[in-house]
Short mmCIF file of C-alpha atoms and ligand atoms in Angstrom, two decimals:
data_model
loop_
_atom_site.label_atom_id
_atom_site.label_comp_id
_atom_site.label_asym_id
_atom_site.label_seq_id
_atom_site.Cartn_x
_atom_site.Cartn_y
_atom_site.Cartn_z
CA MET P 1 0.42 12.98 -94.87
CA LYS P 2 2.27 10.28 -92.94
CA ASP P 3 5.03 8.34 -94.65
CA ARG P 4 4.22 4.76 -95.56
CA VAL P 5 6.56 2.01 -94.28
CA LEU P 6 6.56 -1.16 -96.35
CA ILE P 7 6.27 -4.44 -94.50
CA PHE P 8 8.44 -7.12 -96.08
CA ASP P 9 7.60 -10.50 -94.62
CA THR P 10 10.33 -13.13 -94.69
CA THR P 11 8.60 -15.82 -92.60
CA LEU P 12 8.73 -18.19 -95.56
CA ARG P 13 12.44 -17.59 -96.20
CA ASP P 14 14.41 -16.47 -93.13
CA GLY P 15 11.79 -17.97 -90.82
CA GLU P 16 11.54 -21.25 -92.65
CA GLN P 17 15.31 -21.57 -92.85
CA ALA P 18 15.37 -21.96 -89.04
CA LEU P 19 12.80 -24.75 -88.83
CA PRO P 20 13.91 -28.32 -88.18
CA ALA P 21 12.18 -29.44 -91.40
CA SER P 22 11.31 -27.51 -94.55
CA LEU P 23 7.70 -26.62 -95.19
CA SER P 24 5.86 -28.33 -98.03
CA VAL P 25 4.52 -26.32 -100.96
CA GLY P 26 1.01 -26.68 -99.54
CA GLN P 27 2.06 -25.37 -96.12
CA LYS P 28 3.87 -22.43 -97.69
CA ILE P 29 0.84 -21.58 -99.81
CA ARG P 30 -1.42 -21.57 -96.74
CA ILE P 31 0.88 -19.15 -94.95
CA ALA P 32 1.38 -16.99 -98.06
CA ARG P 33 -2.41 -16.67 -98.55
CA GLN P 34 -2.78 -15.55 -94.95
CA LEU P 35 0.08 -13.05 -95.35
CA ALA P 36 -1.83 -11.62 -98.32
CA ARG P 37 -4.93 -11.33 -96.08
CA LEU P 38 -2.76 -9.60 -93.50
CA LYS P 39 -1.87 -7.18 -96.33
CA VAL P 40 1.91 -7.26 -96.07
CA ASP P 41 3.56 -5.39 -98.94
CA VAL P 42 6.14 -8.02 -99.88
CA ILE P 43 6.27 -11.78 -99.31
CA GLU P 44 9.74 -13.26 -99.51
CA ALA P 45 8.59 -16.71 -100.54
CA GLY P 46 11.89 -18.60 -100.46
CA PHE P 47 15.37 -19.11 -101.84
CA PRO P 48 14.75 -20.80 -105.21
CA ILE P 49 18.28 -22.11 -105.85
CA SER P 50 18.46 -23.74 -102.40
CA SER P 51 16.35 -26.78 -103.37
CA PRO P 52 13.96 -27.93 -106.09
CA GLY P 53 11.18 -27.88 -103.46
CA ASP P 54 11.86 -24.25 -102.62
CA PHE P 55 11.90 -23.33 -106.32
CA VAL P 56 8.46 -24.88 -106.77
CA SER P 57 7.15 -23.18 -103.61
CA VAL P 58 8.27 -19.74 -104.78
CA GLN P 59 6.92 -20.36 -108.27
CA THR P 60 3.55 -21.60 -106.98
CA ILE P 61 3.18 -18.67 -104.59
CA ALA P 62 4.14 -16.31 -107.44
CA ARG P 63 1.42 -17.86 -109.58
CA GLU P 64 -1.34 -18.18 -107.01
CA VAL P 65 -1.04 -15.53 -104.32
CA LYS P 66 -2.44 -12.18 -105.32
CA GLY P 67 -1.83 -8.81 -103.72
CA PRO P 68 1.69 -8.48 -102.32
CA ILE P 69 4.93 -8.32 -104.30
CA ILE P 70 6.37 -11.86 -104.47
CA CYS P 71 10.08 -11.97 -103.90
CA GLY P 72 12.77 -14.66 -104.03
CA LEU P 73 16.28 -14.62 -102.58
CA ALA P 74 19.47 -15.08 -104.59
CA ARG P 75 23.17 -14.84 -103.75
CA ALA P 76 25.04 -12.36 -105.95
CA VAL P 77 25.88 -15.06 -108.48
CA GLU P 78 24.46 -15.78 -111.91
CA LYS P 79 22.91 -19.20 -111.30
CA ASP P 80 21.02 -18.00 -108.22
CA ILE P 81 19.71 -14.92 -109.97
CA LEU P 82 18.55 -16.84 -113.04
CA SER P 83 16.80 -19.44 -110.89
CA CYS P 84 15.16 -16.73 -108.79
CA ALA P 85 14.05 -14.83 -111.89
CA ALA P 86 12.38 -17.97 -113.26
CA ALA P 87 10.67 -18.73 -109.95
CA VAL P 88 9.16 -15.27 -109.38
CA ARG P 89 8.28 -14.64 -113.05
CA PRO P 90 4.58 -15.74 -112.79
CA ALA P 91 3.89 -13.07 -110.16
CA LYS P 92 2.00 -9.94 -111.11
CA ARG P 93 4.63 -7.99 -109.18
CA PRO P 94 7.84 -10.05 -108.93
CA ARG P 95 11.02 -9.04 -107.08
CA ILE P 96 14.55 -10.45 -107.07
CA HIS P 97 16.39 -9.98 -103.78
CA THR P 98 20.12 -10.47 -104.19
CA PHE P 99 22.71 -10.21 -101.42
CA LEU P 100 26.42 -10.25 -100.70
CA GLY P 101 28.36 -10.33 -97.43
CA THR P 102 30.13 -6.99 -97.01
CA SER P 103 31.76 -7.02 -93.55
CA THR P 104 35.48 -7.76 -93.21
CA ILE P 105 34.86 -11.21 -91.79
CA HIS P 106 32.42 -12.12 -94.56
CA ARG P 107 34.69 -10.74 -97.29
CA GLU P 108 37.92 -12.20 -96.03
CA LYS P 109 36.87 -15.52 -94.49
CA LYS P 110 33.71 -16.53 -96.33
CA LEU P 111 34.02 -14.97 -99.79
CA ARG P 112 37.81 -14.43 -99.96
CA ARG P 113 37.25 -11.28 -101.98
CA THR P 114 38.73 -7.77 -101.78
CA GLN P 115 36.52 -4.72 -101.41
CA GLU P 116 36.95 -3.96 -105.13
CA GLU P 117 35.97 -7.50 -106.09
CA CYS P 118 32.89 -7.26 -103.89
CA LEU P 119 31.85 -3.97 -105.49
CA ALA P 120 32.20 -5.59 -108.91
CA MET P 121 30.04 -8.51 -107.76
CA VAL P 122 27.36 -6.14 -106.46
CA ALA P 123 27.31 -4.26 -109.78
CA ALA P 124 27.16 -7.42 -111.88
CA ALA P 125 24.50 -9.09 -109.74
CA VAL P 126 22.19 -6.09 -109.64
CA LYS P 127 22.62 -5.48 -113.38
CA LEU P 128 21.81 -9.08 -114.22
CA ALA P 129 18.83 -9.10 -111.87
CA ARG P 130 17.52 -5.86 -113.38
CA SER P 131 17.78 -7.35 -116.86
CA LYS P 132 15.39 -10.09 -115.69
CA CYS P 133 13.05 -8.16 -113.36
CA GLY P 134 12.06 -4.54 -112.94
CA ASP P 135 12.07 -4.72 -109.15
CA VAL P 136 15.42 -5.58 -107.57
CA GLU P 137 16.46 -5.40 -103.93
CA PHE P 138 20.06 -5.60 -102.81
CA SER P 139 21.18 -6.55 -99.28
CA ALA P 140 24.60 -5.86 -97.82
CA GLU P 141 24.74 -8.93 -95.59
CA ASP P 142 26.26 -8.20 -92.16
CA ALA P 143 25.93 -4.46 -92.78
CA GLY P 144 25.84 -4.00 -89.00
CA ARG P 145 29.54 -4.98 -88.88
CA THR P 146 30.61 -3.45 -92.21
CA GLU P 147 33.06 -0.52 -92.30
CA ARG P 148 30.99 2.62 -92.76
CA ASP P 149 32.85 4.00 -95.82
CA PHE P 150 32.69 0.68 -97.60
CA LEU P 151 28.99 0.24 -96.79
CA CYS P 152 28.31 3.64 -98.37
CA LYS P 153 30.15 2.56 -101.53
CA VAL P 154 28.26 -0.75 -101.68
CA VAL P 155 24.90 0.99 -101.35
CA GLU P 156 25.83 3.61 -103.93
CA THR P 157 26.94 0.88 -106.37
CA ALA P 158 23.78 -1.18 -105.91
CA ILE P 159 21.56 1.84 -106.53
CA LYS P 160 23.65 2.97 -109.50
CA HIS P 161 23.11 -0.40 -111.21
CA GLY P 162 19.39 -0.47 -110.64
CA ALA P 163 18.49 -1.64 -107.12
CA ARG P 164 15.19 -0.01 -106.14
CA THR P 165 15.50 -1.15 -102.54
CA VAL P 166 18.72 -1.35 -100.56
CA ASN P 167 18.58 -3.38 -97.42
CA ILE P 168 20.81 -2.91 -94.41
CA PRO P 169 20.76 -6.19 -92.49
CA ASP P 170 22.04 -6.56 -88.97
CA THR P 171 22.62 -10.19 -89.81
CA VAL P 172 24.01 -11.27 -86.46
CA GLY P 173 21.98 -8.99 -84.18
CA TYR P 174 25.13 -7.13 -83.12
CA THR P 175 24.13 -3.54 -83.44
CA THR P 176 22.28 -1.39 -80.92
CA PRO P 177 19.60 1.24 -81.57
CA GLU P 178 21.90 4.26 -81.37
CA ILE P 179 24.59 2.70 -83.51
CA PHE P 180 22.04 1.50 -86.04
CA ALA P 181 20.54 5.00 -86.15
CA SER P 182 23.95 6.41 -86.98
CA ILE P 183 24.40 3.85 -89.81
CA ILE P 184 21.06 4.91 -91.32
CA ASP P 185 21.91 8.60 -90.86
CA ASP P 186 25.30 8.13 -92.53
CA LEU P 187 23.80 6.35 -95.50
CA ARG P 188 21.16 9.03 -95.94
CA ASN P 189 23.74 11.82 -95.63
CA ARG P 190 26.68 10.34 -97.50
CA VAL P 191 25.34 8.19 -100.35
CA PRO P 192 24.73 10.63 -103.22
CA ASN P 193 22.01 8.59 -104.97
CA ILE P 194 20.24 7.38 -101.80
CA ASP P 195 16.98 9.12 -102.74
CA LYS P 196 16.66 6.82 -105.79
CA ALA P 197 15.95 3.78 -103.61
CA ILE P 198 13.95 2.71 -100.59
CA LEU P 199 16.10 2.12 -97.55
CA ALA P 200 15.21 -1.18 -95.85
CA VAL P 201 16.33 -2.85 -92.62
CA HIS P 202 16.47 -6.49 -91.61
CA CYS P 203 17.39 -7.09 -87.97
CA HIS P 204 18.16 -10.29 -86.13
CA ASN P 205 17.41 -10.79 -82.49
CA ASP P 206 20.59 -12.30 -81.01
CA LEU P 207 20.67 -9.69 -78.25
CA GLY P 208 16.93 -9.14 -78.14
CA LEU P 209 17.18 -5.82 -80.01
CA ALA P 210 15.72 -6.72 -83.41
CA THR P 211 12.48 -4.79 -82.96
CA SER P 212 14.15 -1.80 -81.26
CA ASN P 213 16.76 -1.56 -83.98
CA SER P 214 14.12 -1.78 -86.73
CA ILE P 215 11.91 0.87 -85.17
CA THR P 216 14.86 3.17 -84.54
CA ALA P 217 15.79 2.79 -88.21
CA VAL P 218 12.25 3.79 -89.19
CA LYS P 219 12.52 6.86 -86.99
CA HIS P 220 15.73 7.70 -88.90
CA GLY P 221 14.23 7.25 -92.36
CA ALA P 222 14.13 3.53 -93.24
CA ARG P 223 10.95 2.88 -95.21
CA GLN P 224 10.88 -0.91 -95.45
CA VAL P 225 11.10 -3.27 -92.48
CA GLU P 226 11.88 -6.93 -92.99
CA CYS P 227 10.36 -9.14 -90.35
CA THR P 228 8.73 -12.49 -89.62
CA VAL P 229 5.54 -13.61 -87.95
CA ASN P 230 6.18 -14.52 -84.28
CA GLY P 231 9.79 -13.40 -84.87
CA ILE P 232 10.89 -16.81 -86.14
CA GLY P 233 14.17 -16.93 -88.08
CA GLU P 234 17.85 -17.81 -87.93
CA ARG P 235 19.11 -18.41 -84.36
CA ALA P 236 17.19 -16.04 -82.04
CA GLY P 237 15.01 -15.01 -84.98
CA ASN P 238 14.13 -11.80 -86.80
CA ALA P 239 12.23 -8.69 -85.81
CA ALA P 240 8.67 -9.83 -85.11
CA LEU P 241 6.17 -8.47 -87.63
CA GLU P 242 3.43 -8.11 -85.02
CA GLU P 243 5.70 -6.03 -82.77
CA VAL P 244 6.94 -3.75 -85.53
CA VAL P 245 3.42 -3.19 -86.87
CA MET P 246 1.79 -2.61 -83.49
CA ILE P 247 4.54 -0.19 -82.42
CA MET P 248 3.86 1.78 -85.59
CA ASN P 249 0.16 1.69 -84.75
CA VAL P 250 0.25 2.39 -81.04
CA ARG P 251 3.04 4.99 -81.25
CA ARG P 252 1.94 6.70 -84.43
CA ASP P 253 2.22 9.95 -82.48
CA TYR P 254 5.96 9.40 -82.07
CA LEU P 255 6.89 7.67 -85.34
CA ASN P 256 4.60 9.57 -87.66
CA VAL P 257 4.37 6.71 -90.17
CA THR P 258 1.73 4.25 -91.33
CA CYS P 259 1.76 0.79 -92.84
CA GLY P 260 -0.80 -1.16 -94.83
CA VAL P 261 -1.13 -4.19 -92.56
CA ASP P 262 -4.62 -5.19 -91.44
CA THR P 263 -3.80 -5.61 -87.75
CA THR P 264 -7.00 -7.54 -87.06
CA GLU P 265 -5.45 -10.46 -88.98
CA ILE P 266 -2.37 -10.58 -86.72
CA MET P 267 -3.60 -13.18 -84.25
CA ARG P 268 -4.93 -15.51 -86.93
CA THR P 269 -1.60 -15.27 -88.79
CA SER P 270 0.41 -15.88 -85.65
CA LYS P 271 -1.58 -19.01 -84.81
CA LEU P 272 -1.32 -20.34 -88.35
CA VAL P 273 2.48 -19.89 -88.38
CA ARG P 274 2.71 -21.43 -84.91
CA ASP P 275 0.74 -24.49 -85.99
CA VAL P 276 2.11 -25.00 -89.49
CA CYS P 277 5.73 -24.50 -88.37
CA SER P 278 5.26 -26.35 -85.03
CA MET P 279 6.98 -23.40 -83.35
CA PRO P 280 5.22 -22.59 -80.07
CA VAL P 281 4.83 -18.97 -79.03
CA GLN P 282 6.06 -18.15 -75.53
CA PRO P 283 3.15 -17.05 -73.31
CA ASN P 284 4.74 -13.68 -72.51
CA LYS P 285 5.60 -12.90 -76.16
CA ALA P 286 4.71 -9.30 -76.98
CA VAL P 287 1.41 -8.82 -78.83
CA VAL P 288 0.63 -12.48 -79.66
CA GLY P 289 1.65 -14.43 -76.52
CA GLY P 290 -1.10 -16.20 -74.60
CA ASN P 291 -0.64 -13.75 -71.72
CA ALA P 292 -0.26 -10.59 -73.79
CA PHE P 293 -3.85 -9.57 -72.97
CA ALA P 294 -4.21 -11.48 -69.68
CA HIS P 295 -4.41 -9.71 -66.35
CA SER P 296 -3.47 -11.60 -63.21
CA SER P 297 -2.75 -9.21 -60.38
CA GLY P 298 -5.73 -8.12 -58.32
CA ILE P 299 -4.78 -4.46 -58.66
CA HIS P 300 -4.53 -4.75 -62.44
CA GLN P 301 -7.81 -6.65 -62.74
CA ASP P 302 -9.56 -4.05 -60.66
CA GLY P 303 -8.07 -1.26 -62.79
CA VAL P 304 -9.06 -2.93 -66.08
CA LEU P 305 -12.61 -3.49 -64.83
CA LYS P 306 -12.84 0.23 -64.11
CA ALA P 307 -11.15 1.39 -67.34
CA LYS P 308 -9.38 -0.94 -69.76
CA ALA P 309 -6.80 1.67 -70.69
CA THR P 310 -5.35 1.57 -67.17
CA TYR P 311 -3.37 -1.53 -68.14
CA GLU P 312 -4.01 -2.01 -71.87
CA ILE P 313 -2.17 0.15 -74.40
CA MET P 314 -3.86 -1.56 -77.34
CA THR P 315 -7.15 -3.39 -77.53
CA PRO P 316 -7.33 -7.16 -78.01
CA GLU P 317 -9.77 -6.48 -80.85
CA SER P 318 -7.10 -4.50 -82.70
CA ILE P 319 -5.09 -7.68 -83.28
CA GLY P 320 -8.13 -9.86 -83.90
CA LEU P 321 -8.70 -11.24 -80.41
CA LYS P 322 -12.25 -11.29 -79.06
CA GLU P 323 -11.40 -10.05 -75.60
CA ASN P 324 -8.80 -9.83 -72.88
CA LYS P 325 -8.29 -12.57 -70.34
CA MET P 326 -8.63 -12.19 -66.59
CA ASN P 327 -6.92 -15.10 -64.88
CA LEU P 328 -8.70 -15.95 -61.66
CA THR P 329 -6.07 -16.88 -59.08
CA GLY P 330 -5.45 -16.27 -55.39
CA ARG P 331 -4.32 -12.78 -56.38
CA SER P 332 -7.71 -11.82 -57.82
CA GLY P 333 -9.75 -9.42 -55.77
CA SER P 334 -13.40 -9.77 -54.80
CA HIS P 335 -14.42 -7.13 -57.36
CA MET P 336 -13.04 -9.37 -60.14
CA VAL P 337 -14.65 -12.51 -58.75
CA LYS P 338 -18.02 -10.80 -58.53
CA ASN P 339 -17.67 -9.44 -62.05
CA ARG P 340 -16.90 -12.94 -63.39
CA LEU P 341 -19.84 -14.47 -61.56
CA GLN P 342 -22.09 -11.85 -63.09
CA SER P 343 -20.73 -12.54 -66.56
CA LEU P 344 -21.53 -16.21 -65.91
CA GLY P 345 -25.14 -15.27 -65.37
CA TYR P 346 -25.45 -14.88 -61.59
CA ALA P 347 -27.56 -11.94 -60.44
CA GLU P 348 -26.12 -9.51 -57.91
CA LYS P 349 -28.65 -10.63 -55.27
CA ASP P 350 -27.42 -14.25 -55.55
CA ILE P 351 -23.80 -13.37 -54.86
CA ASP P 352 -22.94 -13.29 -51.19
CA LEU P 353 -19.33 -12.16 -51.53
CA ALA P 354 -18.63 -12.14 -47.80
CA THR P 355 -19.05 -15.92 -47.67
CA PHE P 356 -18.11 -16.74 -51.25
CA TYR P 357 -14.81 -14.89 -51.53
CA PRO P 358 -13.04 -16.83 -48.71
CA LYS P 359 -14.19 -20.09 -50.37
CA PHE P 360 -12.79 -18.83 -53.67
CA LYS P 361 -9.45 -17.99 -52.02
CA ALA P 362 -9.24 -21.45 -50.45
CA LEU P 363 -9.90 -23.12 -53.80
CA ALA P 364 -7.40 -20.84 -55.58
CA ASP P 365 -4.72 -21.74 -53.01
CA LYS P 366 -5.36 -25.39 -53.75
CA LYS P 367 -5.64 -25.24 -57.53
CA GLY P 368 -3.73 -22.17 -58.74
CA THR P 369 -5.96 -21.07 -61.60
CA VAL P 370 -9.69 -21.15 -60.97
CA TYR P 371 -11.58 -21.73 -64.22
CA ASP P 372 -15.15 -20.63 -64.81
CA ASP P 373 -16.44 -24.15 -64.33
CA ASP P 374 -14.68 -24.32 -60.93
CA LEU P 375 -16.36 -21.06 -60.01
CA VAL P 376 -19.79 -22.38 -60.91
CA ALA P 377 -19.19 -25.59 -58.96
CA LEU P 378 -18.12 -23.52 -55.99
CA MET P 379 -21.22 -21.38 -56.21
CA GLU P 380 -23.47 -24.40 -56.44
CA ALA P 381 -21.79 -26.88 -54.06
CA PRO P 382 -22.74 -26.55 -50.40
CA THR P 383 -19.12 -26.70 -49.16
CA ILE P 384 -15.70 -26.62 -50.71
CA GLU P 385 -15.01 -30.22 -49.56
CA GLU P 386 -17.98 -31.41 -51.58
CA ILE P 387 -16.46 -30.38 -54.82
CA GLY P 388 -14.05 -33.31 -54.72
CA ASP P 389 -13.76 -35.73 -57.64
CA ALA P 390 -16.54 -38.24 -58.29
CA TYR P 391 -14.45 -40.41 -60.65
CA ARG P 392 -10.88 -41.62 -60.11
CA LEU P 393 -8.64 -43.12 -62.79
CA GLU P 394 -7.19 -46.27 -61.21
CA TYR P 395 -5.49 -47.87 -64.19
CA LEU P 396 -4.56 -46.93 -67.75
CA ASN P 397 -2.90 -49.15 -70.32
CA VAL P 398 -2.35 -48.16 -73.94
CA THR P 399 -0.93 -49.91 -76.98
CA GLY P 400 0.24 -48.04 -80.05
CA GLY P 401 3.03 -47.80 -82.58
CA THR P 402 3.63 -48.31 -86.29
CA GLY P 403 1.20 -50.80 -87.83
CA VAL P 404 -0.73 -51.28 -84.57
CA ILE P 405 -4.32 -50.15 -83.96
CA PRO P 406 -4.09 -47.77 -81.00
CA THR P 407 -6.08 -49.17 -78.07
CA ALA P 408 -6.57 -48.23 -74.43
CA THR P 409 -7.93 -49.94 -71.35
CA VAL P 410 -9.04 -47.92 -68.32
CA ARG P 411 -10.27 -48.81 -64.85
CA ILE P 412 -12.24 -46.05 -63.14
CA ALA P 413 -13.49 -45.94 -59.56
CA ARG P 414 -16.76 -44.33 -58.50
CA ASP P 415 -18.49 -44.71 -55.13
CA GLY P 416 -16.36 -47.73 -54.21
CA LYS P 417 -17.17 -49.53 -57.47
CA ILE P 418 -14.62 -50.12 -60.24
CA GLU P 419 -15.53 -50.30 -63.89
CA GLN P 420 -13.26 -51.31 -66.75
CA GLU P 421 -13.57 -50.51 -70.46
CA ALA P 422 -11.38 -50.67 -73.57
CA ALA P 423 -11.52 -48.76 -76.85
CA SER P 424 -9.51 -48.12 -79.99
CA GLY P 425 -8.98 -44.71 -81.56
CA ASP P 426 -7.05 -42.55 -84.01
CA GLY P 427 -4.15 -42.48 -81.57
CA VAL P 428 -3.52 -43.61 -78.01
CA VAL P 429 -4.86 -40.39 -76.50
CA ASP P 430 -8.03 -40.68 -78.57
CA ALA P 431 -8.36 -44.35 -77.53
CA ALA P 432 -7.92 -43.45 -73.84
CA THR P 433 -10.59 -40.73 -73.94
CA LYS P 434 -12.99 -43.05 -75.76
CA ALA P 435 -12.46 -45.75 -73.13
CA ILE P 436 -13.19 -43.17 -70.41
CA ASP P 437 -16.34 -42.10 -72.29
CA ARG P 438 -17.54 -45.70 -72.25
CA VAL P 439 -17.30 -45.84 -68.47
CA VAL P 440 -18.83 -42.48 -67.66
CA GLY P 441 -21.31 -42.28 -70.54
CA TYR P 442 -20.96 -38.52 -71.06
CA ASP P 443 -21.12 -36.80 -74.41
CA ILE P 444 -17.83 -34.88 -74.56
CA ARG P 445 -16.18 -33.21 -77.56
CA ILE P 446 -12.60 -31.98 -77.23
CA LYS P 447 -12.42 -28.47 -78.64
CA ASP P 448 -8.83 -27.63 -77.79
CA TYR P 449 -5.88 -29.77 -76.70
CA HIS P 450 -2.63 -28.21 -75.54
CA LEU P 451 0.54 -29.93 -74.36
CA ASP P 452 3.42 -28.12 -72.63
CA ALA P 453 6.66 -29.46 -71.22
CA ILE P 454 6.94 -28.03 -67.72
CA SER P 455 10.43 -29.35 -66.96
CA GLU P 456 13.41 -30.32 -69.10
CA GLY P 457 15.08 -33.54 -70.17
CA ARG P 458 13.88 -37.06 -70.89
CA GLU P 459 11.85 -37.20 -67.70
CA ALA P 460 10.17 -33.89 -68.45
CA GLN P 461 6.74 -33.40 -66.96
CA GLY P 462 4.07 -32.78 -69.56
CA ARG P 463 1.08 -30.59 -68.75
CA VAL P 464 -2.01 -31.14 -70.83
CA LYS P 465 -4.84 -28.65 -70.94
CA ILE P 466 -8.08 -29.70 -72.59
CA VAL P 467 -11.05 -27.50 -73.36
CA ALA P 468 -14.09 -29.69 -73.95
CA VAL P 469 -17.71 -29.05 -74.86
CA ALA P 470 -20.58 -31.16 -73.47
CA PRO P 471 -24.34 -30.58 -73.28
CA GLU P 472 -23.67 -29.35 -69.72
CA GLY P 473 -21.32 -26.60 -70.90
CA THR P 474 -17.67 -25.88 -71.72
CA PHE P 475 -15.06 -27.24 -69.33
CA THR P 476 -11.31 -26.90 -68.89
CA GLY P 477 -9.33 -29.88 -67.61
CA VAL P 478 -5.66 -30.00 -66.66
CA GLY P 479 -3.44 -33.06 -66.10
CA THR P 480 0.27 -33.47 -65.40
CA SER P 481 2.54 -36.49 -65.75
CA THR P 482 5.90 -37.58 -67.14
CA ASP P 483 3.81 -39.66 -69.55
CA ILE P 484 1.86 -37.52 -71.98
CA VAL P 485 -0.88 -40.09 -72.49
CA GLU P 486 -1.41 -40.26 -68.75
CA ALA P 487 -1.34 -36.44 -68.55
CA SER P 488 -3.99 -36.36 -71.28
CA ALA P 489 -6.14 -38.97 -69.52
CA LYS P 490 -5.87 -37.02 -66.25
CA ALA P 491 -6.88 -33.78 -68.00
CA TYR P 492 -9.85 -35.60 -69.52
CA MET P 493 -10.80 -37.01 -66.11
CA ASP P 494 -10.67 -33.45 -64.76
CA VAL P 495 -13.29 -32.52 -67.38
CA VAL P 496 -15.35 -35.60 -66.51
CA ASN P 497 -15.34 -34.66 -62.81
CA LYS P 498 -16.36 -31.12 -63.59
CA ILE P 499 -19.32 -32.41 -65.60
CA ALA P 500 -20.24 -34.75 -62.74
CA ARG P 501 -20.20 -31.79 -60.35
CA MET P 502 -22.30 -29.71 -62.69
CA ARG P 503 -24.85 -32.52 -62.97
CA LYS P 504 -24.97 -32.95 -59.21
CA TYR P 505 -25.02 -29.39 -58.00
CA ALA P 506 -26.22 -27.29 -60.86
CA PRO P 507 -28.47 -29.29 -63.19
CA HIS P 508 -30.52 -26.10 -63.59
CA LEU P 509 -27.51 -24.49 -65.31
CA ARG P 510 -27.25 -27.29 -67.88
CA GLY P 511 -26.25 -25.88 -71.25
CA LYS P 512 -26.06 -22.31 -70.02
CA ARG P 513 -22.36 -22.53 -69.35
CA ALA P 514 -21.84 -23.64 -72.94
CA ARG P 515 -22.59 -20.07 -73.88
CA ALA P 516 -20.59 -18.50 -71.10
CA ARG P 517 -17.20 -17.20 -72.07
CA LEU P 518 -14.12 -19.07 -70.90
O1 KIV O 1 20.21 -11.76 -92.20
C1 KIV O 1 20.55 -11.49 -93.37
O2 KIV O 1 21.53 -10.79 -93.65
C2 KIV O 1 19.73 -12.05 -94.42
C3 KIV O 1 20.01 -11.55 -95.80
C4 KIV O 1 19.99 -12.63 -96.79
C5 KIV O 1 19.07 -10.44 -96.13
O3 KIV O 1 18.82 -12.81 -94.17
ZN1 ZN O 2 18.27 -12.68 -92.03
#
């Protein structure tokens, strides 16, 4: 029987602490409900003494979210512990998590306490917490830089006074896997009552080692890992939940442990945290980044088409994604292009790769990424030159701001004629797209809108990517500008031009592409 590792999620406490603005109670509840669906073992819902809002959030989560243990954080002082106890009380399974800085720098500079005074504080805090709640966790803050003998005494004291979980945080991300392993080994070998508590770890990512340190600790006997969704948290963040969990899944052979997380909820949770916290996820982020299941190189695409396991160590389905992504670029081989055309509905006999593939390469050189709609246009248009743009945005003027109805005026050229229209909307981008709709007369619904800064500073270039659905199909448009409204209008015009091409060259495919995968 494999050992169970508990997943302690601190997205709503350590993660939230690093956001530019606190989350509202409603936002925290949404995330907490999803964490319960993800089946984490413990939700650290907040730090009740830190603000009245946080107290209410913890209390509401304790009352309303069923399944995981609901935990609150408290410094090792009476008022924090009492506030935390009151906040977590409504939970079916409440936990008080109390902590004290134990390293020399924390003791001497921050707390101005001797080792003996700190030990007395640990004893008193844990005792008080246990008198209020049956489940108490103690953390030796900055354990990664705490003298080994003293850390052993702290842990022994916390357990002696009733801590059921003792957490060893690498608060400043200073330790390395081997050193962290030796800390865990020492605690397991030298603390006489260590078997009376669960050993937990909580690693920060200042040197990019949070996940490695956590996993190494598991290998050495830690049985609770504290982590956050997308790795958000103080400074460079915490160990990322999705990484820790997927390592335990993918390398079960090596770690010999299990956890209770439903991995198929990982992607949904990651997106929710990204959106609610307004914290974008870098495209190359392990497990949940936009490129984590995308294959770009021709050799890789060819390999994956032959056997997915050549370049995929876990399936996209295992984290709740529908499928992997094959980016069509100049690096894609003809095998990949043919495969994509077939998945778009073209029969083998209709694909003349010898003539099509050079056209594809020429378009890829011009555009970078070739989307499915580009591919269809290229298949249907007689020559690559003929897939130019039918509509051109000549002029865009928007008015917006506080107390003003957002409006936009556009002038669009087609076949030497210029048409002008104006519209109002929910915002200036909405107004601009509505004005464009009035000129072109298409029925377009934006399904996905994504803005990225592609350079830094005030004059940063914004890149907008729009995925839109029309009766003709699903289309991806991209636009770039230093002005995000203009970038949005350009992306929308890209969609408009793709629809125009579809209408001109492939009216017989109308609607079919709507079902094709993007
Ligand atoms: O990083 C840390 O030490 C913490 C503790 C409060 C557990 O977040
Ligand atoms: Zn922390």
